[in-house]
Coordinates of C-alpha atoms in Angstrom, one line a residue:
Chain A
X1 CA 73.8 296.9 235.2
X2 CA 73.9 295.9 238.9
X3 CA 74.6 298.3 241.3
X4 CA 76.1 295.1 243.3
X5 CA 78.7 293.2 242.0
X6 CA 80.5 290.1 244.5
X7 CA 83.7 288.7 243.0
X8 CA 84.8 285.2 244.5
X9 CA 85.5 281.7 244.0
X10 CA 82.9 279.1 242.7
X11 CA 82.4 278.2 245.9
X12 CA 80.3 278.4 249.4
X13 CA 83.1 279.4 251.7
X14 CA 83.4 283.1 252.5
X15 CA 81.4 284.5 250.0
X16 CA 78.1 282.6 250.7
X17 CA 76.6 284.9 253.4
X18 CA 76.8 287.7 251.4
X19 CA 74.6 285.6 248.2
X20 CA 72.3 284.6 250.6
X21 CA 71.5 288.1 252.0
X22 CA 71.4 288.8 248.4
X23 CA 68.9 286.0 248.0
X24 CA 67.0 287.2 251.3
X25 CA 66.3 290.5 250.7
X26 CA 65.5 289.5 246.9
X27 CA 68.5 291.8 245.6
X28 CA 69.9 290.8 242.6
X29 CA 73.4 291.3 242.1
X30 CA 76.5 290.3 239.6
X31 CA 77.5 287.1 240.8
X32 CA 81.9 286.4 239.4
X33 CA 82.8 283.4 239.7
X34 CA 86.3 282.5 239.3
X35 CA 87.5 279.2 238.5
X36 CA 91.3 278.9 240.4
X37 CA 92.9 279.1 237.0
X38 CA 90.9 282.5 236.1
X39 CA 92.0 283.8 239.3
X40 CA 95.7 284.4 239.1
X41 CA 94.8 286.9 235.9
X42 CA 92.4 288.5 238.1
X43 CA 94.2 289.0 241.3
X44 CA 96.1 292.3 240.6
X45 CA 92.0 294.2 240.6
X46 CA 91.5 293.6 244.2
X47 CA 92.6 295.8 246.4
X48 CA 94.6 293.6 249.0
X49 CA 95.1 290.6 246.3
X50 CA 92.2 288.4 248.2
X51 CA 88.6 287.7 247.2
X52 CA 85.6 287.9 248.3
X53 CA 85.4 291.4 247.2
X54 CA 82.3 293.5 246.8
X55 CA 82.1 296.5 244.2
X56 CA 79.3 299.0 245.3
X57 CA 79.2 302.6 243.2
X58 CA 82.4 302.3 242.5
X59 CA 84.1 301.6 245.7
X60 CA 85.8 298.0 246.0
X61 CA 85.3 296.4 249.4
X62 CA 87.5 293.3 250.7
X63 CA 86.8 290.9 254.0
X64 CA 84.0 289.0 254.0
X65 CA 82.3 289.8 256.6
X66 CA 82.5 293.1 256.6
X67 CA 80.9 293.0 252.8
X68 CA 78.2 290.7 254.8
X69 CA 77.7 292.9 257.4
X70 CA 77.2 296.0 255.0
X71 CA 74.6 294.5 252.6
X72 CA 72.9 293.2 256.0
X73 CA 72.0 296.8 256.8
X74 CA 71.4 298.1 253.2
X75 CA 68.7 295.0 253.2
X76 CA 67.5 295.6 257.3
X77 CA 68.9 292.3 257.7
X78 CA 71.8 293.9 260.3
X79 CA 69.3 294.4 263.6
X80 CA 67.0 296.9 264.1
X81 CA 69.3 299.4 266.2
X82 CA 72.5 299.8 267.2
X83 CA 72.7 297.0 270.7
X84 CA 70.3 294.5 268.1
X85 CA 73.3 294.6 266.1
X86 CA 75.5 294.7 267.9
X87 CA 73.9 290.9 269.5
X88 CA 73.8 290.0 265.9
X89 CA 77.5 290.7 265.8
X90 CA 78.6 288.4 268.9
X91 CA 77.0 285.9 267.6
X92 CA 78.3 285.7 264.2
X93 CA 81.7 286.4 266.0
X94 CA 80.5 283.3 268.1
X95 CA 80.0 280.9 264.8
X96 CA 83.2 282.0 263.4
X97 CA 85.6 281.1 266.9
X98 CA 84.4 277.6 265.5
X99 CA 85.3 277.9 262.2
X100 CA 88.8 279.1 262.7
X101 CA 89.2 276.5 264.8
X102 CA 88.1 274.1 261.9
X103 CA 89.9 275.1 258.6
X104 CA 93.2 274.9 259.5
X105 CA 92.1 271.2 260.5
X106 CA 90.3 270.7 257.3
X107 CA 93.7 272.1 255.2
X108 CA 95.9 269.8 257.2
X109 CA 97.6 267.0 254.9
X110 CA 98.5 264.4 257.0
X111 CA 95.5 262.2 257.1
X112 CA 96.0 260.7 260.1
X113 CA 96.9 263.9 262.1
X114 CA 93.6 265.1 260.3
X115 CA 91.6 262.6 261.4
X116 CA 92.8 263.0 264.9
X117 CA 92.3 266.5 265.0
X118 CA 89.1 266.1 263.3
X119 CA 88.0 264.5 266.2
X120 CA 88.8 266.0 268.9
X121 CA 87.0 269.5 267.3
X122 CA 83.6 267.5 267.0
X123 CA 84.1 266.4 270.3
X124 CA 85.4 268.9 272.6
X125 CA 86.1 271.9 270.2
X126 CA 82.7 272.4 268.9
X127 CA 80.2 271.5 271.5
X128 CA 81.8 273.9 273.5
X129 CA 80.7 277.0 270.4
X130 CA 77.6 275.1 270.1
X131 CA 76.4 275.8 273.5
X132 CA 77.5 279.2 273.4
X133 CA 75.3 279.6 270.6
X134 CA 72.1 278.2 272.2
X135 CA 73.4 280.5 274.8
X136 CA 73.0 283.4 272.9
X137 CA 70.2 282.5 271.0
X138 CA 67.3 282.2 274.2
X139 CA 69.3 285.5 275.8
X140 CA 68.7 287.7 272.7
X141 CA 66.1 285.9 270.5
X142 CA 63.0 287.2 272.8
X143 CA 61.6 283.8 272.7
X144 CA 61.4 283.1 269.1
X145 CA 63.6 280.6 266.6
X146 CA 66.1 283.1 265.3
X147 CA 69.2 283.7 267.0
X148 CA 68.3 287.8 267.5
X149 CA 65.1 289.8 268.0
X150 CA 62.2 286.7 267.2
X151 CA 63.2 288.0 263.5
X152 CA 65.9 286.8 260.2
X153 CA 69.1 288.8 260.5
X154 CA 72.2 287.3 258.5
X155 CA 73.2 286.1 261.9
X156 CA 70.7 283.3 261.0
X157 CA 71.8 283.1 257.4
X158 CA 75.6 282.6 258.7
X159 CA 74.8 279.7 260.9
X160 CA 73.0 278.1 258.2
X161 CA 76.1 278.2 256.0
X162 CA 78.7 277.2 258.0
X163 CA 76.7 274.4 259.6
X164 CA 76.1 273.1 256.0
X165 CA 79.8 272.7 255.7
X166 CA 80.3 271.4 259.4
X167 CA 77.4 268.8 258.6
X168 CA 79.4 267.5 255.8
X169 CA 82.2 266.8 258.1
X170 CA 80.0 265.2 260.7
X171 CA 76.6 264.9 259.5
X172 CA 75.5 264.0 263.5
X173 CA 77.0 267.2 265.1
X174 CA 73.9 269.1 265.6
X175 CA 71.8 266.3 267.1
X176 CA 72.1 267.3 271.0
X177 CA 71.2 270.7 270.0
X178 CA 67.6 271.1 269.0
X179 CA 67.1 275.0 269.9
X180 CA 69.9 274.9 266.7
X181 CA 68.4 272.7 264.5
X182 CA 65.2 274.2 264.8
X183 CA 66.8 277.6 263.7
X184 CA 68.2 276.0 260.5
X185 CA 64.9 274.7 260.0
X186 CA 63.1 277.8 260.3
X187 CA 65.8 279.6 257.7
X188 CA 64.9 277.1 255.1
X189 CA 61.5 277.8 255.5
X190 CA 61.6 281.3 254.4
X191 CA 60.6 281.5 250.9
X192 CA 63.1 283.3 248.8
X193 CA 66.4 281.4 251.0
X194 CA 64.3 278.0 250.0
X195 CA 64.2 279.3 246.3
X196 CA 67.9 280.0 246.3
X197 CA 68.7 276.9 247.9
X198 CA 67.4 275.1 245.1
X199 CA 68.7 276.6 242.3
X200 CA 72.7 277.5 243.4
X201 CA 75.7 275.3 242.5
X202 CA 75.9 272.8 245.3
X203 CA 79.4 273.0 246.6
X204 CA 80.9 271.4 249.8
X205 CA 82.7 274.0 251.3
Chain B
X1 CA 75.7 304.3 288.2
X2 CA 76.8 303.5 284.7
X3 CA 75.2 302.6 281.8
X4 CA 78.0 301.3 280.8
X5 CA 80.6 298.4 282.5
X6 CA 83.3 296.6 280.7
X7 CA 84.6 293.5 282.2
X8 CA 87.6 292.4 280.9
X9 CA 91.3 291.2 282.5
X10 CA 93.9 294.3 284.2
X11 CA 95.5 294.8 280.5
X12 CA 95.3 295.9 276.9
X13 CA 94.4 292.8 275.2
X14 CA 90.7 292.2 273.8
X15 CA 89.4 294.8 275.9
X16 CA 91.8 298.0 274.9
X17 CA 89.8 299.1 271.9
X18 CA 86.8 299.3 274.4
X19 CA 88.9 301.6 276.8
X20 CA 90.0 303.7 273.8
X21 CA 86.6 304.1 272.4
X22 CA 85.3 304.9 275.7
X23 CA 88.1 307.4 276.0
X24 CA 88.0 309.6 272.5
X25 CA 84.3 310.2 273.3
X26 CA 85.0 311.8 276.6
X27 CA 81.9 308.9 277.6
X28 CA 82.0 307.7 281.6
X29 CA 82.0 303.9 282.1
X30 CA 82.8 301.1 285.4
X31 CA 85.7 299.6 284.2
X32 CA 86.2 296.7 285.6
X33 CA 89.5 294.2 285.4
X34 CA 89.6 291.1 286.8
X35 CA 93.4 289.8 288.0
X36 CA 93.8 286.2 287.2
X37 CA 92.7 285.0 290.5
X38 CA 89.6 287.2 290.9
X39 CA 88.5 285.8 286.6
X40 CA 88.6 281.8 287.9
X41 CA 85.8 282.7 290.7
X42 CA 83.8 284.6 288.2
X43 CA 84.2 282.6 285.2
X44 CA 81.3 280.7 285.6
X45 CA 79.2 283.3 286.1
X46 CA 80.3 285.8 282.9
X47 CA 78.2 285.1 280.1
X48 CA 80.0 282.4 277.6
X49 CA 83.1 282.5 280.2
X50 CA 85.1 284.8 277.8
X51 CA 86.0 288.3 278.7
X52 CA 85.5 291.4 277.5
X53 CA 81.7 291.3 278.3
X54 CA 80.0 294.9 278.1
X55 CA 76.9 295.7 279.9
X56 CA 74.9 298.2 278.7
X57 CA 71.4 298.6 280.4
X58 CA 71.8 295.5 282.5
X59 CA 72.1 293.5 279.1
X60 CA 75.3 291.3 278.4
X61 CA 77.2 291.8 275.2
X62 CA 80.2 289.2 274.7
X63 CA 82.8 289.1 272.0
X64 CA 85.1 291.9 271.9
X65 CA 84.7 293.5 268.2
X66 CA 80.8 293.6 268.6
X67 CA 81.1 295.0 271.4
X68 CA 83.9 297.5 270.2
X69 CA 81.5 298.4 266.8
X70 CA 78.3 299.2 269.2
X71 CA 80.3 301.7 271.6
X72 CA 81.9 303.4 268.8
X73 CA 78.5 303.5 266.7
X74 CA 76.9 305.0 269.8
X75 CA 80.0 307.8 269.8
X76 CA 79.9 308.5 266.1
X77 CA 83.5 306.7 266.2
X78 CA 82.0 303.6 263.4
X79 CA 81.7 305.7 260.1
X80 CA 79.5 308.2 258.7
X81 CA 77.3 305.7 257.0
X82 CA 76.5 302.5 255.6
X83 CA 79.5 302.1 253.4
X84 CA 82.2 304.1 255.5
X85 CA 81.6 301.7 258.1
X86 CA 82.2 299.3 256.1
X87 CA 85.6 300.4 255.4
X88 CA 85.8 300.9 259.1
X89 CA 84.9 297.3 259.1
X90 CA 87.4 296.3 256.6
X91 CA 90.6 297.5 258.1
X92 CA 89.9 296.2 261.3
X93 CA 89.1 293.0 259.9
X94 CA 92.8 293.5 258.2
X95 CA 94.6 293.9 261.3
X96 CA 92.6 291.1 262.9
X97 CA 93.7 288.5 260.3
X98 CA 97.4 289.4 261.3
X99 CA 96.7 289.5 265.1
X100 CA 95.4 285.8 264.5
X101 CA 99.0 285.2 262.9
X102 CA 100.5 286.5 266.1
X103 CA 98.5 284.2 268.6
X104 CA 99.6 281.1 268.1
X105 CA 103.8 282.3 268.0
X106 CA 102.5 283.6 272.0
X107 CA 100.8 280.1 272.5
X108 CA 104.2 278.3 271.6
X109 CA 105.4 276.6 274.3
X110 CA 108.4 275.2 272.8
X111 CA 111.1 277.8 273.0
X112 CA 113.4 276.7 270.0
X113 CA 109.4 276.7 267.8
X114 CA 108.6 280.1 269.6
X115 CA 111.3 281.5 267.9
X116 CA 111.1 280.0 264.6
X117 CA 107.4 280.9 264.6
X118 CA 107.8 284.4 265.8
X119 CA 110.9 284.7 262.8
X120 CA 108.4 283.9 260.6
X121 CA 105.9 286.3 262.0
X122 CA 108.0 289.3 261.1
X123 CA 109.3 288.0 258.1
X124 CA 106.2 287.2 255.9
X125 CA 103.3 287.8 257.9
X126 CA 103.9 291.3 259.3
X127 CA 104.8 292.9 256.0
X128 CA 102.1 291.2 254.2
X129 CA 99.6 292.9 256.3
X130 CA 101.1 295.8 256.7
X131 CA 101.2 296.1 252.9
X132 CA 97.2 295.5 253.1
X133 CA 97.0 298.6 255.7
X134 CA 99.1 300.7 253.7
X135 CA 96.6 300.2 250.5
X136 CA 93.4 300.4 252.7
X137 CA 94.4 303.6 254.2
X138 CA 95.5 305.0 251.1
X139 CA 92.1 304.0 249.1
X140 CA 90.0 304.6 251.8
X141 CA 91.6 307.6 253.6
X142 CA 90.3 310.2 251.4
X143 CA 94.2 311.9 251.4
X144 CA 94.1 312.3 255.1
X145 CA 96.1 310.5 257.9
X146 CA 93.3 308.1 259.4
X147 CA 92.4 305.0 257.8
X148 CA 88.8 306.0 256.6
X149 CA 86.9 309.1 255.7
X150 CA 89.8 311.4 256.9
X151 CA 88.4 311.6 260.4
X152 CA 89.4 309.6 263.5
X153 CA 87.0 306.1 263.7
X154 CA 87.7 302.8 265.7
X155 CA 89.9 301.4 262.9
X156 CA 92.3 303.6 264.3
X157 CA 92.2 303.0 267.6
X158 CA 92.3 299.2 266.8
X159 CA 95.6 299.6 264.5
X160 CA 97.0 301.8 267.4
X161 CA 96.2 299.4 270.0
X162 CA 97.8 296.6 268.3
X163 CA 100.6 297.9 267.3
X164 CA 101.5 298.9 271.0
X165 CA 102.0 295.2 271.6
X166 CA 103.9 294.6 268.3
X167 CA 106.4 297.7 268.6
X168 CA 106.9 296.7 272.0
X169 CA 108.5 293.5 270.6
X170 CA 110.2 295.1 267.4
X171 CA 110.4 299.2 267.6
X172 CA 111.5 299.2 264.0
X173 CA 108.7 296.9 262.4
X174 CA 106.7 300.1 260.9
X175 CA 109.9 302.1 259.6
X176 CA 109.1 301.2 256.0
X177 CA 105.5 302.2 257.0
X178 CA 105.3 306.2 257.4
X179 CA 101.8 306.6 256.3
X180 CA 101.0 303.7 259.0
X181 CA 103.7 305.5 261.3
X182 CA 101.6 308.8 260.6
X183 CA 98.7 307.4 261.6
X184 CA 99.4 306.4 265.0
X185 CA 100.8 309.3 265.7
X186 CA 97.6 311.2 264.8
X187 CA 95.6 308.9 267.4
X188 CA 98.1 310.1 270.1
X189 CA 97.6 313.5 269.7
X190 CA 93.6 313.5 270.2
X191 CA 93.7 315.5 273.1
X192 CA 91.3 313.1 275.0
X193 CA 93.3 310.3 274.5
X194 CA 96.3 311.7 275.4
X195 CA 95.4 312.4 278.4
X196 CA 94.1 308.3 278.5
X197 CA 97.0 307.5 277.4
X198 CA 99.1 309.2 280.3
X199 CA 96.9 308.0 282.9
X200 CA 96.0 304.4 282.0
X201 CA 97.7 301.6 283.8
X202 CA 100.5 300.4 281.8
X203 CA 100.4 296.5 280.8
X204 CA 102.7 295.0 276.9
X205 CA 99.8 293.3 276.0

């Protein structure tokens, strides 16, 4: 029986940083999967009604990326000391600025105020993140392709994800930023993510 | 000269938690607030031109919960270990979902949709989370008044800063709250941030 167990969605969306730290570090874990209609029965277990939730010896975790950040340093996937993870931290606080900036647009219904808003975060929302990113990424990355310390931290992992589900918006957002696209590059290249990659339920968001 | 300088603007805000952290380990620092004025000439010099920045060994840290999680990891303020700072993590990633709720009701322009917003702020929102804290210090508090491990940590400080700025608007929002009530109460009677507490300069937000 898994020490880890990850409860969420059949989905990417908040839980897929933590499976692909899992994936990473080559940990396996209990991956639940609820479907929406599974989920209602289920709720009540969590402790603030919400998933993701992780369940570790017996203590149940909520918020995503706090879950991520933990199994990060169980894996030494967090930064190698306290200020490494700290930069590891800004910049996944940098790549999610951007996203709450994009789901509310994404859950808006009218399709014409969507595609309007839609807009104007690929044009002057998210370049603006994007830079900041690059920004970070030749300040802390000591010269290499990932984003902190010329190594993989989850910092990496979590620009990956949440690129895959900006690229399905716009699949053209990334092309004036090659120090980025490089860094995806170089996450897929690492054996076990490729392996995972292959093999998970393909899901937009 | 410091190790340490915070940038940030002259109030609580972002940068509070910092100040706090700073305070409750009795640790020196520059701190250095910016009027309004003074942060459009250095804007474009401040790395990502977002404030609080920390610098720490001539290095620049943006993003003010990274920066927040290093100091208090340096002062033994994060958690005893992998999974208490987790916790840690968790219940300020609580309150931060509900100070997202509060920011756009301040952005509101419109006064008649300020008011409908903020209505609907202390209605639904508040309680919600509050409920959340309630349970998280409760399962995570070991029977003790602070949030996690029954031992002051920066999830304190973080609920205690926040809740300056919301009992500023509404004195009665955490009467149905005493454990929450209890909490903060706890934070002001650390003897070194009391003595913060008197002496800072006083700013609502």
């Amino acid at each position: 029986m898994s020490i880890y167990k990850l409860f969420y969605f059949n989905l990417r969306a908040r839980a897929e940083i933590s499976r692909l730290i899992f994936a990473a570090a080559g940990q396996k874990f209990q991956d639940v999967r609820y479907e929406r209609n599974e989920w209602l029965s289920h709720k009540n277990e969590m402790p603030l009604g919400q998933v993701p939730v992780l369940e570790f010896n017996g203590t149940k975790l909520p918020q995503s990326l706090s879950i991520a950040r933990f199994l990060a340093k169980q894996f030494q996937l967090a930064g190698r000391d306290n200020f490494e993870q700290a930069k590891v931290d800004a910049v996944i606080d940098t790549i999610n600025d951007a996203m709450m900036i994009f789901m509310p647009i994404r859950r808006q219904e009218d399709e014409m105020k969507k595609k309007e808003l839609m807009k104007k975060f690929f044009a002057d929302q998210l370049p603006k993140h994007l830079k900041n990113l690059e920004t970070l990424g030749k300040l802390y990355g000591d010269g290499g392709p990932f984003f902190v310390g010329n190594h993989l931290t989850w910092a990496d992992l979590y620009f990956y994800d949440i690129l895959e589900t900006l690229l399905y918006a716009n699949e053209n957002c990334l092309n004036n930023y090659a120090w980025l696209k490089q860094n995806r590059v170089e996450v897929e290249k690492q054996p076990k993510v490729a392996e995972y990659l292959k093999n998970r339920p393909k899901s937009t968001m | 000269m410091s190790i340490y300088k915070l940038y940030y603007f002259n109030n609580r805000g972002r940068g509070e938690v910092c100040r706090l952290i700073f305070a409750a380990a009795g640790q020196i620092y520059e701190d250095i607030r910016y009027e309004d004025d003074q942060w459009l000439l250095h804007k474009d010099k401040i790395l990502l031109g977002q404030m609080p920045v920390l610098e720490y060994n001539d290095i620049k840290l943006p993003q003010s919960r990274a920066i927040a999680r290093f100091l208090a990891k340096q002062f033994q303020l994060a958690g005893k270990n992998d999974i208490e700072q987790a916790k840690v993590d968790a219940v300020v990633d609580t309150i931060e979902d509900l100070i997202e709720k509060l920011i756009p009701v301040f952005d509101e322009q419109n006064d008649v949709k300020r008011e409908e917003l903020s209505k609907k702020f202390f209605n639904e929102e508040l309680p919600k989370h509050l409920q959340n804290l309630d349970v998280l210090l409760k399962v995570f508090g070991n029977g003790g008044s602070f949030f996690v491990g029954n031992h002051l940590t920066w999830a304190d400080l973080y609920f205690y800063n926040f809740f300056e700025t919301i009992l500023g608007i509404n004195e009665n929002c955490l009467n149905n709250y005493p454990s929450l009530k209890q909490n903060r109460q706890e934070v002001e009677k650390q003897p070194k941030i009391a003595e913060y507490l008197q002496n800072r300069p006083k700013t609502s937000i």
